[in-house]
PDB file of C-alpha atoms in Angstrom:
ATOM      1  CA  MET A   1      86.296 -17.749  27.001  1.00  0.00           C
ATOM      2  CA  ALA A   2      83.807 -20.607  26.860  1.00  0.00           C
ATOM      3  CA  ASP A   3      80.099 -19.774  26.888  1.00  0.00           C
ATOM      4  CA  ARG A   4      79.379 -23.114  28.534  1.00  0.00           C
ATOM      5  CA  PHE A   5      81.531 -25.838  29.971  1.00  0.00           C
ATOM      6  CA  THR A   6      81.120 -29.047  31.940  1.00  0.00           C
ATOM      7  CA  VAL A   7      82.712 -29.515  35.361  1.00  0.00           C
ATOM      8  CA  THR A   8      83.334 -32.840  37.071  1.00  0.00           C
ATOM      9  CA  LEU A   9      83.629 -32.772  40.849  1.00  0.00           C
ATOM     10  CA  ALA A  10      85.882 -35.662  41.854  1.00  0.00           C
ATOM     11  CA  GLN A  11      84.879 -37.154  45.174  1.00  0.00           C
ATOM     12  CA  LEU A  12      87.767 -39.260  46.480  1.00  0.00           C
ATOM     13  CA  SER A  13      88.726 -41.101  49.596  1.00  0.00           C
ATOM     14  CA  PRO A  14      92.496 -40.549  49.525  1.00  0.00           C
ATOM     15  CA  ARG A  15      94.965 -42.633  51.476  1.00  0.00           C
ATOM     16  CA  LEU A  16      96.680 -40.504  54.072  1.00  0.00           C
ATOM     17  CA  GLY A  17     100.268 -39.828  53.031  1.00  0.00           C
ATOM     18  CA  ASP A  18     100.195 -42.146  49.992  1.00  0.00           C
ATOM     19  CA  VAL A  19     100.774 -39.809  47.045  1.00  0.00           C
ATOM     20  CA  ALA A  20     101.369 -42.658  44.576  1.00  0.00           C
ATOM     21  CA  ALA A  21      98.043 -44.354  45.384  1.00  0.00           C
ATOM     22  CA  ASN A  22      96.219 -41.024  45.336  1.00  0.00           C
ATOM     23  CA  LEU A  23      97.767 -40.136  41.985  1.00  0.00           C
ATOM     24  CA  GLU A  24      96.276 -43.374  40.655  1.00  0.00           C
ATOM     25  CA  LEU A  25      92.870 -42.211  41.922  1.00  0.00           C
ATOM     26  CA  TYR A  26      93.440 -38.933  40.090  1.00  0.00           C
ATOM     27  CA  GLU A  27      94.338 -40.779  36.888  1.00  0.00           C
ATOM     28  CA  GLU A  28      91.157 -42.890  37.086  1.00  0.00           C
ATOM     29  CA  ALA A  29      88.977 -39.833  37.752  1.00  0.00           C
ATOM     30  CA  VAL A  30      90.614 -37.868  34.923  1.00  0.00           C
ATOM     31  CA  ALA A  31      90.091 -40.766  32.498  1.00  0.00           C
ATOM     32  CA  LYS A  32      86.404 -40.870  33.440  1.00  0.00           C
ATOM     33  CA  ALA A  33      86.061 -37.079  33.095  1.00  0.00           C
ATOM     34  CA  VAL A  34      87.709 -37.191  29.667  1.00  0.00           C
ATOM     35  CA  ALA A  35      85.388 -40.041  28.586  1.00  0.00           C
ATOM     36  CA  GLU A  36      82.417 -37.929  29.730  1.00  0.00           C
ATOM     37  CA  LYS A  37      83.782 -34.961  27.746  1.00  0.00           C
ATOM     38  CA  SER A  38      84.184 -32.773  30.809  1.00  0.00           C
ATOM     39  CA  ASP A  39      86.092 -29.512  30.391  1.00  0.00           C
ATOM     40  CA  LEU A  40      87.291 -29.251  33.998  1.00  0.00           C
ATOM     41  CA  ILE A  41      87.740 -31.697  36.869  1.00  0.00           C
ATOM     42  CA  VAL A  42      88.035 -30.327  40.404  1.00  0.00           C
ATOM     43  CA  PHE A  43      89.599 -32.434  43.145  1.00  0.00           C
ATOM     44  CA  PRO A  44      89.127 -31.852  46.902  1.00  0.00           C
ATOM     45  CA  GLU A  45      91.488 -30.022  49.216  1.00  0.00           C
ATOM     46  CA  LEU A  46      94.695 -31.972  49.866  1.00  0.00           C
ATOM     47  CA  SER A  47      93.269 -34.968  48.014  1.00  0.00           C
ATOM     48  CA  LEU A  48      96.648 -35.890  46.560  1.00  0.00           C
ATOM     49  CA  THR A  49      98.068 -36.351  50.063  1.00  0.00           C
ATOM     50  CA  GLY A  50      95.156 -36.799  52.439  1.00  0.00           C
ATOM     51  CA  TYR A  51      94.193 -34.162  54.977  1.00  0.00           C
ATOM     52  CA  HIS A  52      95.279 -34.844  58.584  1.00  0.00           C
ATOM     53  CA  LEU A  53      98.979 -35.185  57.819  1.00  0.00           C
ATOM     54  CA  LYS A  54     100.380 -33.453  60.885  1.00  0.00           C
ATOM     55  CA  ASP A  55     104.138 -34.140  61.061  1.00  0.00           C
ATOM     56  CA  ASP A  56     104.093 -35.935  57.681  1.00  0.00           C
ATOM     57  CA  VAL A  57     103.542 -32.684  55.752  1.00  0.00           C
ATOM     58  CA  ALA A  58     107.208 -32.452  54.748  1.00  0.00           C
ATOM     59  CA  THR A  59     107.267 -36.108  53.694  1.00  0.00           C
ATOM     60  CA  VAL A  60     104.434 -35.764  51.141  1.00  0.00           C
ATOM     61  CA  ALA A  61     105.135 -32.238  49.914  1.00  0.00           C
ATOM     62  CA  GLU A  62     105.579 -31.748  46.183  1.00  0.00           C
ATOM     63  CA  ARG A  63     107.682 -29.176  44.361  1.00  0.00           C
ATOM     64  CA  LEU A  64     106.026 -27.435  41.421  1.00  0.00           C
ATOM     65  CA  ASP A  65     108.841 -28.664  39.177  1.00  0.00           C
ATOM     66  CA  GLY A  66     108.677 -32.228  40.530  1.00  0.00           C
ATOM     67  CA  PRO A  67     107.511 -35.455  38.884  1.00  0.00           C
ATOM     68  CA  VAL A  68     104.023 -35.500  40.423  1.00  0.00           C
ATOM     69  CA  VAL A  69     103.187 -32.027  39.122  1.00  0.00           C
ATOM     70  CA  LYS A  70     104.715 -32.990  35.765  1.00  0.00           C
ATOM     71  CA  ARG A  71     102.332 -35.981  35.673  1.00  0.00           C
ATOM     72  CA  LEU A  72      99.381 -33.702  36.481  1.00  0.00           C
ATOM     73  CA  GLU A  73     100.471 -31.408  33.648  1.00  0.00           C
ATOM     74  CA  GLU A  74     100.466 -34.411  31.331  1.00  0.00           C
ATOM     75  CA  LEU A  75      96.961 -35.389  32.453  1.00  0.00           C
ATOM     76  CA  SER A  76      95.766 -31.809  31.903  1.00  0.00           C
ATOM     77  CA  LYS A  77      96.365 -32.112  28.167  1.00  0.00           C
ATOM     78  CA  HIS A  78      92.939 -33.745  27.978  1.00  0.00           C
ATOM     79  CA  VAL A  79      90.931 -31.828  30.608  1.00  0.00           C
ATOM     80  CA  ALA A  80      91.608 -28.848  32.872  1.00  0.00           C
ATOM     81  CA  ILE A  81      92.405 -29.953  36.423  1.00  0.00           C
ATOM     82  CA  VAL A  82      92.236 -28.315  39.836  1.00  0.00           C
ATOM     83  CA  ALA A  83      94.349 -30.456  42.176  1.00  0.00           C
ATOM     84  CA  GLY A  84      94.818 -30.239  45.949  1.00  0.00           C
ATOM     85  CA  LEU A  85      98.215 -30.995  47.468  1.00  0.00           C
ATOM     86  CA  VAL A  86     100.950 -29.975  49.863  1.00  0.00           C
ATOM     87  CA  GLU A  87     103.323 -27.688  47.981  1.00  0.00           C
ATOM     88  CA  GLU A  88     106.929 -27.221  49.032  1.00  0.00           C
ATOM     89  CA  SER A  89     108.079 -23.776  47.931  1.00  0.00           C
ATOM     90  CA  ALA A  90     111.540 -22.857  46.699  1.00  0.00           C
ATOM     91  CA  ASP A  91     112.291 -21.447  50.174  1.00  0.00           C
ATOM     92  CA  TYR A  92     111.261 -24.763  51.841  1.00  0.00           C
ATOM     93  CA  ARG A  93     107.923 -23.665  53.244  1.00  0.00           C
ATOM     94  CA  PHE A  94     104.844 -25.874  52.975  1.00  0.00           C
ATOM     95  CA  PHE A  95     101.486 -24.686  51.654  1.00  0.00           C
ATOM     96  CA  ASN A  96      98.012 -26.175  51.391  1.00  0.00           C
ATOM     97  CA  SER A  97      97.753 -25.446  47.668  1.00  0.00           C
ATOM     98  CA  ALA A  98      95.313 -25.830  44.814  1.00  0.00           C
ATOM     99  CA  LEU A  99      96.860 -26.058  41.355  1.00  0.00           C
ATOM    100  CA  TRP A 100      95.005 -25.159  38.150  1.00  0.00           C
ATOM    101  CA  LEU A 101      96.504 -27.111  35.243  1.00  0.00           C
ATOM    102  CA  ASP A 102      95.380 -27.047  31.627  1.00  0.00           C
ATOM    103  CA  GLY A 103      96.768 -27.824  28.200  1.00  0.00           C
ATOM    104  CA  GLY A 104      99.767 -29.581  29.706  1.00  0.00           C
ATOM    105  CA  GLU A 105     100.805 -26.581  31.813  1.00  0.00           C
ATOM    106  CA  LEU A 106     100.523 -25.290  35.347  1.00  0.00           C
ATOM    107  CA  VAL A 107      98.298 -22.225  34.944  1.00  0.00           C
ATOM    108  CA  HIS A 108      97.879 -20.995  38.521  1.00  0.00           C
ATOM    109  CA  VAL A 109      98.739 -21.840  42.134  1.00  0.00           C
ATOM    110  CA  HIS A 110      96.491 -20.765  44.991  1.00  0.00           C
ATOM    111  CA  ARG A 111      98.001 -21.099  48.444  1.00  0.00           C
ATOM    112  CA  LYS A 112      95.308 -21.295  51.120  1.00  0.00           C
ATOM    113  CA  VAL A 113      95.142 -17.971  52.944  1.00  0.00           C
ATOM    114  CA  TYR A 114      92.884 -18.701  55.923  1.00  0.00           C
ATOM    115  CA  LEU A 115      94.305 -21.643  57.861  1.00  0.00           C
ATOM    116  CA  PRO A 116      91.892 -22.954  60.518  1.00  0.00           C
ATOM    117  CA  THR A 117      93.173 -23.382  64.059  1.00  0.00           C
ATOM    118  CA  TYR A 118      90.122 -24.580  65.991  1.00  0.00           C
ATOM    119  CA  GLY A 119      88.679 -27.937  66.991  1.00  0.00           C
ATOM    120  CA  MET A 120      90.428 -30.732  65.119  1.00  0.00           C
ATOM    121  CA  PHE A 121      92.066 -28.280  62.717  1.00  0.00           C
ATOM    122  CA  ASP A 122      95.606 -27.079  63.316  1.00  0.00           C
ATOM    123  CA  GLU A 123      96.726 -26.050  59.840  1.00  0.00           C
ATOM    124  CA  ASN A 124      98.592 -22.946  60.971  1.00  0.00           C
ATOM    125  CA  ARG A 125     100.968 -25.254  62.838  1.00  0.00           C
ATOM    126  CA  TYR A 126     101.945 -27.203  59.717  1.00  0.00           C
ATOM    127  CA  PHE A 127     101.434 -24.845  56.783  1.00  0.00           C
ATOM    128  CA  ALA A 128     102.593 -21.393  55.770  1.00  0.00           C
ATOM    129  CA  ARG A 129      99.796 -18.965  55.004  1.00  0.00           C
ATOM    130  CA  GLY A 130      99.172 -17.926  51.423  1.00  0.00           C
ATOM    131  CA  ARG A 131      99.453 -14.173  50.906  1.00  0.00           C
ATOM    132  CA  ARG A 132      97.640 -13.586  47.653  1.00  0.00           C
ATOM    133  CA  LEU A 133      94.155 -13.806  46.211  1.00  0.00           C
ATOM    134  CA  ALA A 134      93.978 -13.517  42.450  1.00  0.00           C
ATOM    135  CA  ALA A 135      91.910 -14.407  39.425  1.00  0.00           C
ATOM    136  CA  VAL A 136      93.599 -15.930  36.398  1.00  0.00           C
ATOM    137  CA  ASP A 137      92.738 -16.128  32.725  1.00  0.00           C
ATOM    138  CA  THR A 138      91.937 -19.684  31.617  1.00  0.00           C
ATOM    139  CA  ARG A 139      90.524 -21.055  28.385  1.00  0.00           C
ATOM    140  CA  LEU A 140      87.208 -21.394  30.247  1.00  0.00           C
ATOM    141  CA  GLY A 141      87.185 -17.756  31.353  1.00  0.00           C
ATOM    142  CA  ARG A 142      88.656 -15.687  34.161  1.00  0.00           C
ATOM    143  CA  ALA A 143      88.576 -17.836  37.286  1.00  0.00           C
ATOM    144  CA  ALA A 144      89.844 -18.039  40.830  1.00  0.00           C
ATOM    145  CA  THR A 145      90.470 -20.936  43.163  1.00  0.00           C
ATOM    146  CA  LEU A 146      89.758 -20.647  46.867  1.00  0.00           C
ATOM    147  CA  VAL A 147      90.252 -23.480  49.359  1.00  0.00           C
ATOM    148  CA  CYS A 148      87.782 -24.362  52.120  1.00  0.00           C
ATOM    149  CA  GLU A 149      88.181 -21.804  54.931  1.00  0.00           C
ATOM    150  CA  ASP A 150      89.053 -19.157  52.334  1.00  0.00           C
ATOM    151  CA  LEU A 151      85.393 -19.262  51.297  1.00  0.00           C
ATOM    152  CA  TRP A 152      84.136 -18.633  54.814  1.00  0.00           C
ATOM    153  CA  HIS A 153      85.414 -15.063  54.583  1.00  0.00           C
ATOM    154  CA  PRO A 154      83.256 -12.881  52.303  1.00  0.00           C
ATOM    155  CA  SER A 155      86.235 -10.663  51.559  1.00  0.00           C
ATOM    156  CA  THR A 156      87.991 -13.404  49.562  1.00  0.00           C
ATOM    157  CA  ALA A 157      85.139 -13.852  47.071  1.00  0.00           C
ATOM    158  CA  TYR A 158      84.894 -10.066  46.819  1.00  0.00           C
ATOM    159  CA  VAL A 159      88.619  -9.663  46.128  1.00  0.00           C
ATOM    160  CA  VAL A 160      88.698 -12.266  43.332  1.00  0.00           C
ATOM    161  CA  ALA A 161      85.431 -10.931  41.864  1.00  0.00           C
ATOM    162  CA  MET A 162      86.982  -7.462  41.754  1.00  0.00           C
ATOM    163  CA  ASP A 163      89.939  -9.097  39.978  1.00  0.00           C
ATOM    164  CA  GLY A 164      87.522 -10.311  37.297  1.00  0.00           C
ATOM    165  CA  ALA A 165      86.680 -13.875  38.372  1.00  0.00           C
ATOM    166  CA  LEU A 166      83.324 -14.920  37.000  1.00  0.00           C
TER     167      LEU A 166
END
């Protein structure tokens, strides 16, 4: 576990539905984070795909064994990465997921648990709900990833803290 580490928060303006262009934005941000000797770079929710996808969710979804995730694994050889994307599971469901990648490997997948369904948000219509909150051991320490609405519920932070997240 690291006593101290540097985190880069990547603020992007992704192109809706354009994974290739957004992956280029990721590559640029990772290169900058590496140059600044950051230990971890965290990207926004669904930043690899854009957010208001609606019926395009299936079109931009990525499999964990697919080429985009393989490229993220490659990029993570130089800095730990938390990436936001639409994940297509082995049983063909779609999740609003955050991936933790480090050392060239996928370390952890968090599937968003609390999907908003109010105002302009209709995630429950397009995404399956994650069913698990968990901390994971990383080279930086025991950590957990929660996505947006997940943090609005005090129980989620409590659950991952009880699982050892620092």
